[in-house]
Coordinates of C-alpha atoms in Angstrom, one line a residue:
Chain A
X295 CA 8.7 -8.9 -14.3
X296 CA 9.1 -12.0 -16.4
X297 CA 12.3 -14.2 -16.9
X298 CA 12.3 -17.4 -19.1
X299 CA 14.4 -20.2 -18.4
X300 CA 15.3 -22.6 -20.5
X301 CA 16.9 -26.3 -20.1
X302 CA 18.9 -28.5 -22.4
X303 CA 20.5 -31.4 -21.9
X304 CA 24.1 -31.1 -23.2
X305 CA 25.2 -32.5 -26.4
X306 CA 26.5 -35.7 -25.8
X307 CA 24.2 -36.8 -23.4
X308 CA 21.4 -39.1 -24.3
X309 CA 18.2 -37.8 -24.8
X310 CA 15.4 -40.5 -24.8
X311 CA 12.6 -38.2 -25.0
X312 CA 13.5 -36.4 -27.8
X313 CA 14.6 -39.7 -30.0
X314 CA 11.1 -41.0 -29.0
X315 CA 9.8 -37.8 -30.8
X316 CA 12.2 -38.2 -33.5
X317 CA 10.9 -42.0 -34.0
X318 CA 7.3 -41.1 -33.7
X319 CA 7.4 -38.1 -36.3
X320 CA 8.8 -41.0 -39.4
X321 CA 5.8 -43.1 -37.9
X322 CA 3.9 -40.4 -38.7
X323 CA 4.9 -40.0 -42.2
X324 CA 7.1 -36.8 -41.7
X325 CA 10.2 -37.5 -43.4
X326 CA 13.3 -35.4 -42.5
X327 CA 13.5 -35.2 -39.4
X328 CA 17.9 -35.5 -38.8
X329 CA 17.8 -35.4 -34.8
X330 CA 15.1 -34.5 -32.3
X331 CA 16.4 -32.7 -28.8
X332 CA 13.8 -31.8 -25.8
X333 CA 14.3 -29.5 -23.0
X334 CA 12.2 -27.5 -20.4
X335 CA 11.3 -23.8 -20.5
X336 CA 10.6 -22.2 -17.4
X337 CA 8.4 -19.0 -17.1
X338 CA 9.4 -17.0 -13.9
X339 CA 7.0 -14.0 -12.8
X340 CA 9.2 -12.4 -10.7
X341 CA 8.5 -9.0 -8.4
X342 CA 9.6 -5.9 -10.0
X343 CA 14.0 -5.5 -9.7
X344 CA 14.5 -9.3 -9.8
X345 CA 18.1 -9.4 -11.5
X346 CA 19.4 -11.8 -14.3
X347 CA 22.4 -13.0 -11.6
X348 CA 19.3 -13.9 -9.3
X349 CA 17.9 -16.4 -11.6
X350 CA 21.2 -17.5 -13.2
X351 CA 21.4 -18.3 -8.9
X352 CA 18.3 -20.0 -9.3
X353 CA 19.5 -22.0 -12.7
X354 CA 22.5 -22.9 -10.3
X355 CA 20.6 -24.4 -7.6
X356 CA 17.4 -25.6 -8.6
X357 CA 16.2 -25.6 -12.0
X358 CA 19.2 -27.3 -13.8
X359 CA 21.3 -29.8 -13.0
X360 CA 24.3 -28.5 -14.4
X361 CA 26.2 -32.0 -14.6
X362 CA 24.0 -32.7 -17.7
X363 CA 21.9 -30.0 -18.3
X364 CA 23.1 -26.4 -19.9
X365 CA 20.8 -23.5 -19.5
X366 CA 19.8 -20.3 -20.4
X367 CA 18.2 -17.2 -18.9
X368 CA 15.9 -14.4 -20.8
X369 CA 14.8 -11.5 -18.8
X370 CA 11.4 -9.0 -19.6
Chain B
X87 CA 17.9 -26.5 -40.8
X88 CA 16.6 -25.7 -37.2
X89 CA 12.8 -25.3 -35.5
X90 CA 12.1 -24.9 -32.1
X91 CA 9.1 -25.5 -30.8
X92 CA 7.9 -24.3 -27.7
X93 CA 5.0 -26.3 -25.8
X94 CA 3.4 -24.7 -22.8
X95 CA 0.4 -25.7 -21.0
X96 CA -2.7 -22.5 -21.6
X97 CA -3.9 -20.6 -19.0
X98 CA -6.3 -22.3 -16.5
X99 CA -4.4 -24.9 -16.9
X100 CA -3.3 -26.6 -13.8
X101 CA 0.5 -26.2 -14.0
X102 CA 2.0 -29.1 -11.2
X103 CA 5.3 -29.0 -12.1
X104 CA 5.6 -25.1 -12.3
X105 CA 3.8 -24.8 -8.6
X106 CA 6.4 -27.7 -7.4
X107 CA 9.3 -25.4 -8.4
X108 CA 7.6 -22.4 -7.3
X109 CA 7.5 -23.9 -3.8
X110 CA 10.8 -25.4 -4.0
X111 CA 12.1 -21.8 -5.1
X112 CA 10.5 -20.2 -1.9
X113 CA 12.2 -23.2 0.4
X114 CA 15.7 -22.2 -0.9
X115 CA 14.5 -18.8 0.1
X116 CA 14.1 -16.7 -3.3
X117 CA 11.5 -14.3 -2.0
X118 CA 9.3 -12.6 -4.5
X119 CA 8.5 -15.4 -7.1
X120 CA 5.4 -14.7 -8.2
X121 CA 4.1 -17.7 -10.5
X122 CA 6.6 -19.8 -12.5
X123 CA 4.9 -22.3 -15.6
X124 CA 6.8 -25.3 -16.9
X125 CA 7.0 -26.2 -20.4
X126 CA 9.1 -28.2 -23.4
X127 CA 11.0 -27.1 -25.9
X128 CA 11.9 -29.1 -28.7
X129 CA 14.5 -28.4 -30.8
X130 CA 14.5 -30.7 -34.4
X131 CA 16.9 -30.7 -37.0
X132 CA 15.4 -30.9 -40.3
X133 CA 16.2 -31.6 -43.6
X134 CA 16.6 -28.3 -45.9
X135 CA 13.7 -27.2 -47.5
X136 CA 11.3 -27.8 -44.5
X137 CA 8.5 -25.5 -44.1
X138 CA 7.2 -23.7 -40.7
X139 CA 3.5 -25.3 -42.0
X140 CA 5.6 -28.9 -41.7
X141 CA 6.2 -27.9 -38.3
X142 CA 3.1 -26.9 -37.1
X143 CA 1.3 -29.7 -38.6
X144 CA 3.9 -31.6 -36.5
X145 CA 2.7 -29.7 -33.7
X146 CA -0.7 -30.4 -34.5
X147 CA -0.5 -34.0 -34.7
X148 CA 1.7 -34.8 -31.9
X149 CA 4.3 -32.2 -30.1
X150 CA 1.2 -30.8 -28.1
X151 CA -2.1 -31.5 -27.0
X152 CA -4.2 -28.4 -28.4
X153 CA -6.7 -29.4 -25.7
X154 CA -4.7 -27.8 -22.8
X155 CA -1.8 -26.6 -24.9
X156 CA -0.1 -24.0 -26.6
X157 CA 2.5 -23.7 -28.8
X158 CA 4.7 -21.6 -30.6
X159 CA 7.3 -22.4 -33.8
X160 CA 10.3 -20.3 -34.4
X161 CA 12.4 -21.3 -37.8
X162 CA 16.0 -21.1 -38.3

């Protein structure tokens, strides 16, 4: 089964990466563009009865650091 | 109004970061992960009015690299 993970820094917290995007979309002409915020997405395939509590477990530990980062978890 | 984009490298693809969490998964000792792929997710704030054709050619033009990746756009 499948479970997708995804990563955002919290708001608040700087996020270079997406202001770079943010700065290189006006370069490009696109006009409009308020605020720019990048996160991660993580696809899991994961053997069949994998539970959401075992990847929020895996959110915990590994894939966010929950200082700064917020996550969520998708399952199927 | 909101877009997110979702970037994520195609199959084939060599996916480094998704096999360094897949190991690092198995080494905190979550058994039966199968594959996991790593991607971005951009969120932008746009102005009113924006189009998901605006978005895509943003997507086109910089978010990803069509060469070895995907993307998908989801408005609102």
């Amino acid at each position: 089964m499948r479970a997708t993970v995804r990563v955002m820094l919290k708001d608040g917290v700087l996020d270079p990466q997406g202001e770079a995007v943010r700065h290189a979309l006006g370069a490009l002409g696109f006009d409009g563009v308020n605020g720019v915020r990048q996160g991660k997405v993580i696809e899991l395939d994961l053997a069949e009865g994998a539970t959401e509590a075992q990847v929020t477990e895996m959110c915990e530990k590994l894939l966010a650091n929950t200082v700064i980062e917020s996550y969520s978890v998708e399952m199927g």
